[in-house]
Every structure is written in structure tokens, then in C-alpha cells.
Amino acid sequence: MEREQRIKIAVQKSGRLADNSLELLKRCGLNYSRGTDQLICFGENMPVDVLLVRDDDIPSLLAEGVCELGIVGLNVLLEKAAEGPGLTEPTELGSLDFGHCRLSIAVPRGTTYRGTESLAGKRIATSYPRILATWLSERGIEAEIVVLSGAVEIAPRLGRADLICDLVSTGSTLAANDLEEVDLVLDSRAVLVAGERPADSLRAEWVDRLVSRVDGVLRVRESKYIMLHAPRAALDEIRDLLPGSEAPTVMPLDGMDDKVAVHAVCQENVFWETLESLKRAGASSVLVLPVEKMLA
Ligand code: PRP
Ligand code: ZN
């Protein structure tokens, strides 16, 4: 395959999203070898290469057409989008199931916080000045935004700010710096993002394939295949108990007229409670299997 016909997907090189992003691509069937400079992984079985970059650079790489797809935090995407239009606006294709974190307001422990009004006239350190400015103006609050590109959490101790607006995931960074989370600005997670659609149809097709595989991987992670025996008389009740399944397959059981076999794909996790309810409704021989692959 010629170089030009390959597509590129940008993911975070190291940090919160890095491992999960590469893992997701592997689950999409991509085998890659890591280049010597470790900045690009060449796909071996698909014309797809992975760029390992700083997450903050991903929106621009998409806007400039350097890559066709990217995995980035919603926080980074929105902050960059608020900078104004690039060559093309990256399109968010959907949320992924990792990278959950909050962009939050945090104050030095012991500071009284009585809602957003408490922010009026304060100096707030952040790496997300645009998201924060929008959030403040929507609430009619005027405050000074101190833009820092890193180490935001130490700004109050250094006297550079009164409080901060930063990402919180486990909360350990805040705790280590004696800060307390008091308000939510943005609920964030990793999202799949696309740049401009390739004009070349082969490449466009690979973008679509990858997007649909990502979708398949996400569905599969939640999905279970469930098999059970049900008394014919309890079929309706049992069907209603199967979580997130559309139309279960009902099959006769050899030599049993009063029972049928029910097979269904549940698009949600199947919990022990569900199995217990199924049993109470008369189900027997209940098996729950993980789903390996799924194509809608
Ligand atoms: C964020 C934030 C904190 C940390 C919070 O940085 O700036 O330092 O994560 O996480 P915790 O609640 O689990 O302690 P991030 O790793 O996103 O780095 P970046 O902003 O430089 O990409
Ligand atoms: Zn970053």
C-alpha cells in the first residue's frame, strides 16, 4: 500500500489516556510496531499509523490535516475549539469509556465557598482559560484568570492565585496540595475525534472502518450473551428481565414441550441480581458469556 493511502490516528504519548487509547486500537485489530523515535507506530496489518503526541496538540493536528482521527480528552478539545476555528473544525464522533475526569474549581482547604458568587474578584489559576471564562460569564461572575500551562495546583501556595480550576481524576493531586474540590466546571472523558474527511475514497473507507470498529469494541465491553431455559408460560416475564436486549431468539428444546431455550445479546452488564430474578421467574441452566466481537 502506498504511503499516501495510509491514515493516521493521533493519541496521547503519555498520561491519563495513553494506555487505554493504544489498548482500544489493539482491540480494533490493529497490530503495530513502535518506531525507533517512539513518535509513530506503523500499523502492520492495516494502513493505519498511530502518532504519539502531547494531548494538547491533537486538536491542531486534526485541524491541520496531519491526521484523520484522534483520541483526546473532551476538556482539551473544547479548550482548543474555543480558541477559534482552525483550518477544519475537528468533529467529535463520540465518547469513549475511559479518561473520566472533572474540570473543577478547587480552593485551599478551609476556605469558605458559597457557590459561584464566592469567585467574584478572585484570581483563578488554570490551563483551561477559555472553558473557565465561558463558565464564569454564563454565571455572570467576574474574576481574574491566571493562565498557567502546568503545575496549576501549586499556584495558591505561591501566591499567584487564590484558587484553581484544574482536572481532577482520583483527587490525589488536590489532596497532596491541600486543595478542596468545590464546584464542577466540566465533566470530561476521552472522545474519538475526526478531522477533515479524506478525499481519497480508500482512505475515507479506512476512517469509517476504524470508527465502526471502535464503536464495536465499546459495545462489546458492555455486552453479554445470555442463554437459558425458560418455561413457555414464563417467557414474557423472562424476556422483560433481560437487560437491553432487543429480540431474543427462542428455540424448542428436544423432548421438552413446556420449556424453550432463550438466547439473547444484552447490551448492558448482566448483574447477579438479574440472574436471581430470572431464576425466580423460572429460568434454569442460565449461562452468561462475554461477547468477543460485534458489528452493528
Ligand atoms: C491533571 C491535573 C492534575 C492531575 C489530577 O493533569 O493537572 O495534575 O491530572 O489527577 P488526579 O486527581 O488523579 O491526581 P494531566 O495528567 O491531565 O496532565 P496534562 O494536563 O499535563 O496533560
Ligand atoms: Zn496535556
Short mmCIF file of C-alpha atoms and ligand atoms in Angstrom, two decimals:
data_model
loop_
_atom_site.label_atom_id
_atom_site.label_comp_id
_atom_site.label_asym_id
_atom_site.label_seq_id
_atom_site.Cartn_x
_atom_site.Cartn_y
_atom_site.Cartn_z
CA MET A 1 0.00 0.00 0.00
CA GLU A 2 1.36 3.42 -0.91
CA ARG A 3 2.30 5.82 1.86
CA GLU A 4 -0.30 8.39 0.78
CA GLN A 5 -3.11 5.92 1.19
CA ARG A 6 -2.44 5.41 4.87
CA ILE A 7 -4.39 7.16 7.58
CA LYS A 8 -3.11 8.48 10.88
CA ILE A 9 -4.68 8.49 14.29
CA ALA A 10 -3.19 10.72 16.99
CA VAL A 11 -3.18 9.55 20.60
CA GLN A 12 -1.62 10.82 23.80
CA LYS A 13 2.01 9.77 24.14
CA SER A 14 1.98 9.50 27.89
CA GLY A 15 -0.55 10.38 30.56
CA ARG A 16 -4.10 9.65 31.53
CA LEU A 17 -5.34 8.47 28.11
CA ALA A 18 -2.21 6.88 26.64
CA ASP A 19 -2.52 3.22 27.66
CA ASN A 20 -6.25 3.00 27.15
CA SER A 21 -6.01 4.61 23.72
CA LEU A 22 -3.44 2.12 22.44
CA GLU A 23 -5.34 -0.74 24.03
CA LEU A 24 -8.51 0.38 22.22
CA LEU A 25 -6.68 0.41 18.87
CA LYS A 26 -5.33 -3.07 19.54
CA ARG A 27 -8.85 -4.25 20.28
CA CYS A 28 -9.84 -2.80 16.90
CA GLY A 29 -7.45 -5.32 15.38
CA LEU A 30 -4.53 -3.00 14.76
CA ASN A 31 -1.08 -4.56 15.14
CA TYR A 32 1.70 -2.04 15.08
CA SER A 33 5.42 -1.80 15.54
CA ARG A 34 6.73 1.08 17.55
CA GLY A 35 9.09 3.29 15.58
CA THR A 36 12.58 3.94 16.97
CA ASP A 37 11.74 7.56 17.79
CA GLN A 38 8.61 6.29 19.55
CA LEU A 39 6.54 9.06 17.98
CA ILE A 40 4.87 6.94 15.38
CA CYS A 41 3.67 3.36 15.38
CA PHE A 42 3.28 1.81 11.96
CA GLY A 43 0.24 -0.38 11.53
CA GLU A 44 1.33 -3.75 10.21
CA ASN A 45 -1.98 -5.25 9.20
CA MET A 46 -3.91 -2.09 8.28
CA PRO A 47 -2.91 1.13 6.50
CA VAL A 48 -3.26 2.94 9.80
CA ASP A 49 -0.41 4.63 11.68
CA VAL A 50 -0.56 5.88 15.24
CA LEU A 51 1.01 9.23 16.15
CA LEU A 52 2.10 9.51 19.78
CA VAL A 53 1.85 13.18 20.72
CA ARG A 54 1.01 15.59 23.53
CA ASP A 55 -2.74 15.52 24.06
CA ASP A 56 -2.90 19.32 23.79
CA ASP A 57 -1.59 19.10 20.22
CA ILE A 58 -4.20 16.64 18.98
CA PRO A 59 -6.95 19.16 18.05
CA SER A 60 -4.47 21.20 15.95
CA LEU A 61 -3.07 18.10 14.25
CA LEU A 62 -6.61 17.22 13.21
CA ALA A 63 -7.42 20.77 12.14
CA GLU A 64 -4.26 20.92 10.03
CA GLY A 65 -5.00 17.61 8.37
CA VAL A 66 -1.87 15.91 9.74
CA CYS A 67 -4.04 13.07 10.99
CA GLU A 68 -7.57 11.92 10.22
CA LEU A 69 -8.58 10.66 13.66
CA GLY A 70 -7.61 11.35 17.23
CA ILE A 71 -8.36 10.31 20.79
CA VAL A 72 -8.36 13.24 23.18
CA GLY A 73 -9.99 14.49 26.36
CA LEU A 74 -13.18 16.47 25.85
CA ASN A 75 -11.54 19.16 28.02
CA VAL A 76 -8.66 19.60 25.58
CA LEU A 77 -10.98 19.51 22.58
CA LEU A 78 -13.32 22.19 23.95
CA GLU A 79 -10.50 24.44 25.11
CA LYS A 80 -8.88 24.31 21.68
CA ALA A 81 -12.20 24.79 19.88
CA ALA A 82 -12.83 27.94 21.91
CA GLU A 83 -9.57 29.37 20.51
CA GLY A 84 -11.39 29.95 17.26
CA PRO A 85 -11.72 27.98 14.05
CA GLY A 86 -8.68 26.18 12.67
CA LEU A 87 -8.47 25.05 9.08
CA THR A 88 -11.17 22.50 9.78
CA GLU A 89 -13.15 22.02 12.96
CA PRO A 90 -12.48 18.57 14.43
CA THR A 91 -15.74 16.64 14.78
CA GLU A 92 -16.45 14.72 17.95
CA LEU A 93 -17.58 11.24 16.98
CA GLY A 94 -18.48 10.00 20.43
CA SER A 95 -17.43 9.34 23.98
CA LEU A 96 -15.09 6.52 24.87
CA ASP A 97 -15.30 4.53 28.07
CA PHE A 98 -12.14 5.82 29.72
CA GLY A 99 -10.41 9.03 30.75
CA HIS A 100 -13.20 10.20 33.02
CA CYS A 101 -12.20 13.30 34.93
CA ARG A 102 -13.64 16.60 36.08
CA LEU A 103 -12.53 20.12 35.39
CA SER A 104 -13.24 21.57 38.79
CA ILE A 105 -12.83 24.62 40.94
CA ALA A 106 -10.65 23.87 43.97
CA VAL A 107 -9.84 26.11 46.91
CA PRO A 108 -7.22 25.90 49.66
CA ARG A 109 -8.61 23.64 52.37
CA GLY A 110 -10.67 25.54 54.91
CA THR A 111 -11.69 28.35 52.52
CA THR A 112 -15.41 29.06 52.67
CA TYR A 113 -17.14 28.54 49.35
CA ARG A 114 -20.75 29.63 48.97
CA GLY A 115 -21.31 28.88 45.31
CA THR A 116 -20.07 30.73 42.25
CA GLU A 117 -20.56 34.19 43.82
CA SER A 118 -17.59 33.38 46.03
CA LEU A 119 -15.43 33.51 42.90
CA ALA A 120 -16.14 37.17 42.14
CA GLY A 121 -12.96 39.25 42.09
CA LYS A 122 -10.74 36.23 42.81
CA ARG A 123 -7.62 35.14 40.91
CA ILE A 124 -8.17 31.67 39.44
CA ALA A 125 -5.19 29.73 38.06
CA THR A 126 -5.94 27.34 35.21
CA SER A 127 -4.69 25.75 31.99
CA TYR A 128 -8.23 25.99 30.63
CA PRO A 129 -8.80 29.76 30.39
CA ARG A 130 -11.42 29.62 27.64
CA ILE A 131 -13.62 26.95 29.18
CA LEU A 132 -13.36 28.74 32.51
CA ALA A 133 -14.09 32.18 31.03
CA THR A 134 -17.24 30.87 29.34
CA TRP A 135 -18.36 29.12 32.52
CA LEU A 136 -17.83 32.27 34.59
CA SER A 137 -19.55 34.58 32.13
CA GLU A 138 -22.55 32.24 31.88
CA ARG A 139 -22.88 32.75 35.62
CA GLY A 140 -22.28 36.47 35.47
CA ILE A 141 -19.13 36.24 37.57
CA GLU A 142 -16.14 38.49 37.01
CA ALA A 143 -12.84 37.03 38.14
CA GLU A 144 -9.22 37.21 37.09
CA ILE A 145 -7.98 34.19 35.15
CA VAL A 146 -4.29 33.39 35.66
CA VAL A 147 -3.18 31.21 32.76
CA LEU A 148 -0.60 28.56 33.62
CA SER A 149 0.45 25.68 31.40
CA GLY A 150 1.28 23.33 34.23
CA ALA A 151 1.70 22.94 37.98
CA VAL A 152 -1.57 24.78 38.46
CA GLU A 153 -2.10 23.17 41.84
CA ILE A 154 0.81 24.98 43.46
CA ALA A 155 -0.31 28.46 42.31
CA PRO A 156 -2.26 29.28 45.51
CA ARG A 157 0.72 28.35 47.71
CA LEU A 158 3.00 30.52 45.60
CA GLY A 159 0.58 33.40 46.00
CA ARG A 160 -0.05 33.54 42.25
CA ALA A 161 -3.75 32.80 42.61
CA ASP A 162 -6.46 32.48 45.23
CA LEU A 163 -7.81 29.24 43.88
CA ILE A 164 -7.58 26.96 40.85
CA CYS A 165 -9.61 25.37 38.09
CA ASP A 166 -7.97 22.09 37.13
CA LEU A 167 -8.55 18.49 36.15
CA VAL A 168 -9.38 16.11 38.93
CA SER A 169 -9.48 12.39 38.47
CA THR A 170 -8.53 10.47 41.59
CA GLY A 171 -8.22 13.68 43.59
CA SER A 172 -4.77 12.76 44.85
CA THR A 173 -3.11 15.83 43.31
CA LEU A 174 -5.58 18.11 45.09
CA ALA A 175 -5.15 16.26 48.37
CA ALA A 176 -1.37 16.44 48.12
CA ASN A 177 -1.63 20.20 47.69
CA ASP A 178 -4.16 20.78 50.42
CA LEU A 179 -6.87 21.82 48.00
CA GLU A 180 -10.56 21.05 48.11
CA GLU A 181 -12.84 20.49 45.11
CA VAL A 182 -15.86 22.79 45.47
CA ASP A 183 -17.51 23.18 42.06
CA LEU A 184 -17.77 21.38 38.74
CA VAL A 185 -16.96 23.22 35.52
CA LEU A 186 -16.89 20.32 33.06
CA ASP A 187 -17.40 16.60 33.19
CA SER A 188 -14.81 15.19 30.81
CA ARG A 189 -13.80 11.88 29.25
CA ALA A 190 -11.88 10.66 26.24
CA VAL A 191 -13.60 11.23 22.91
CA LEU A 192 -12.95 9.98 19.40
CA VAL A 193 -12.43 12.90 17.06
CA ALA A 194 -12.20 13.21 13.29
CA GLY A 195 -10.56 15.85 11.15
CA GLU A 196 -11.46 16.56 7.58
CA ARG A 197 -12.70 13.54 5.68
CA PRO A 198 -10.08 12.26 3.23
CA ALA A 199 -10.95 13.00 -0.39
CA ASP A 200 -9.43 9.68 -1.38
CA SER A 201 -12.12 7.02 -1.13
CA LEU A 202 -9.82 4.22 0.05
CA ARG A 203 -8.59 6.32 2.93
CA ALA A 204 -12.09 7.52 3.75
CA GLU A 205 -13.13 3.89 3.87
CA TRP A 206 -10.40 3.11 6.39
CA VAL A 207 -11.52 6.01 8.56
CA ASP A 208 -15.06 4.60 8.53
CA ARG A 209 -13.85 1.10 9.28
CA LEU A 210 -11.82 2.23 12.23
CA VAL A 211 -14.70 4.32 13.60
CA SER A 212 -17.11 1.44 13.29
CA ARG A 213 -14.63 -0.93 14.94
CA VAL A 214 -14.21 1.46 17.86
CA ASP A 215 -17.97 1.51 18.18
CA GLY A 216 -18.00 -2.29 18.11
CA VAL A 217 -15.32 -2.55 20.79
CA LEU A 218 -17.24 -0.20 23.08
CA ARG A 219 -20.48 -2.09 22.66
CA VAL A 220 -18.81 -5.42 23.24
CA ARG A 221 -17.29 -4.25 26.50
CA GLU A 222 -20.76 -3.80 27.91
CA SER A 223 -22.41 -6.70 26.18
CA LYS A 224 -23.08 -10.21 27.32
CA TYR A 225 -24.55 -13.19 25.54
CA ILE A 226 -27.07 -14.92 27.74
CA MET A 227 -28.53 -18.40 27.30
CA LEU A 228 -31.17 -20.02 29.46
CA HIS A 229 -34.02 -22.47 29.59
CA ALA A 230 -37.42 -20.96 30.27
CA PRO A 231 -40.86 -22.41 30.93
CA ARG A 232 -43.06 -21.37 27.98
CA ALA A 233 -45.53 -19.91 30.46
CA ALA A 234 -42.89 -17.54 31.89
CA LEU A 235 -41.44 -16.44 28.56
CA ASP A 236 -42.87 -12.91 28.61
CA GLU A 237 -41.71 -12.24 32.13
CA ILE A 238 -38.23 -13.59 31.38
CA ARG A 239 -37.96 -11.58 28.20
CA ASP A 240 -38.73 -8.41 30.17
CA LEU A 241 -35.97 -9.19 32.65
CA LEU A 242 -33.21 -9.40 30.04
CA PRO A 243 -31.39 -6.06 30.22
CA GLY A 244 -31.01 -4.11 27.00
CA SER A 245 -31.81 -6.95 24.63
CA GLU A 246 -33.96 -6.37 21.58
CA ALA A 247 -35.41 -9.63 20.32
CA PRO A 248 -34.19 -12.80 22.00
CA THR A 249 -34.04 -15.99 19.97
CA VAL A 250 -36.48 -18.60 21.28
CA MET A 251 -35.84 -22.23 20.31
CA PRO A 252 -37.55 -25.51 21.09
CA LEU A 253 -35.79 -27.96 23.40
CA ASP A 254 -35.61 -31.55 22.29
CA GLY A 255 -38.06 -33.71 24.22
CA MET A 256 -39.46 -30.86 26.31
CA ASP A 257 -42.73 -29.27 25.30
CA ASP A 258 -43.16 -26.96 28.26
CA LYS A 259 -39.70 -25.37 28.05
CA VAL A 260 -37.78 -23.38 25.45
CA ALA A 261 -34.19 -22.18 25.08
CA VAL A 262 -33.73 -18.41 25.07
CA HIS A 263 -30.60 -16.75 23.66
CA ALA A 264 -30.10 -13.01 23.79
CA VAL A 265 -27.42 -10.35 23.49
CA CYS A 266 -27.73 -7.96 26.41
CA GLN A 267 -26.29 -4.54 25.62
CA GLU A 268 -25.75 -3.86 29.29
CA ASN A 269 -23.92 -5.63 32.02
CA VAL A 270 -25.77 -8.60 33.44
CA PHE A 271 -25.61 -8.48 37.21
CA TRP A 272 -26.14 -11.28 39.73
CA GLU A 273 -29.42 -9.61 40.73
CA THR A 274 -30.72 -10.07 37.20
CA LEU A 275 -29.76 -13.75 37.21
CA GLU A 276 -31.51 -14.21 40.53
CA SER A 277 -34.67 -12.57 39.20
CA LEU A 278 -34.51 -14.78 36.10
CA LYS A 279 -34.25 -17.84 38.30
CA ARG A 280 -37.21 -16.74 40.39
CA ALA A 281 -39.20 -16.33 37.17
CA GLY A 282 -38.49 -19.98 36.37
CA ALA A 283 -35.34 -19.81 34.24
CA SER A 284 -32.80 -22.63 34.57
CA SER A 285 -29.39 -23.51 33.07
CA VAL A 286 -28.51 -19.82 32.82
CA LEU A 287 -25.20 -19.08 31.09
CA VAL A 288 -23.71 -15.62 30.62
CA LEU A 289 -20.86 -15.30 28.12
CA PRO A 290 -18.67 -12.37 27.15
CA VAL A 291 -19.05 -11.15 23.59
CA GLU A 292 -15.82 -11.22 21.58
CA LYS A 293 -16.68 -9.04 18.58
CA MET A 294 -19.73 -7.19 17.34
CA LEU A 295 -20.58 -5.43 14.11
CA ALA A 296 -23.79 -3.45 14.01
C1 PRP B 1 -4.14 16.66 35.56
C2 PRP B 1 -4.16 17.79 36.56
C3 PRP B 1 -3.56 17.20 37.80
C4 PRP B 1 -3.89 15.75 37.69
C5 PRP B 1 -5.06 15.38 38.56
O1 PRP B 1 -3.03 16.70 34.74
O2 PRP B 1 -3.46 18.91 36.10
O3 PRP B 1 -2.18 17.40 37.83
O4 PRP B 1 -4.21 15.48 36.32
O5 PRP B 1 -5.26 14.00 38.60
P1 PRP B 1 -5.58 13.26 39.97
O6 PRP B 1 -6.87 13.84 40.50
O7 PRP B 1 -5.75 11.81 39.60
O8 PRP B 1 -4.45 13.48 40.90
P2 PRP B 1 -2.88 15.72 33.44
O9 PRP B 1 -2.39 14.40 33.87
O10 PRP B 1 -4.11 15.73 32.63
O11 PRP B 1 -1.70 16.37 32.67
P3 PRP B 1 -1.70 17.43 31.48
O12 PRP B 1 -2.76 18.43 31.81
O13 PRP B 1 -0.32 17.98 31.53
O14 PRP B 1 -1.99 16.69 30.22
ZN ZN B 2 -1.84 17.67 28.43
#
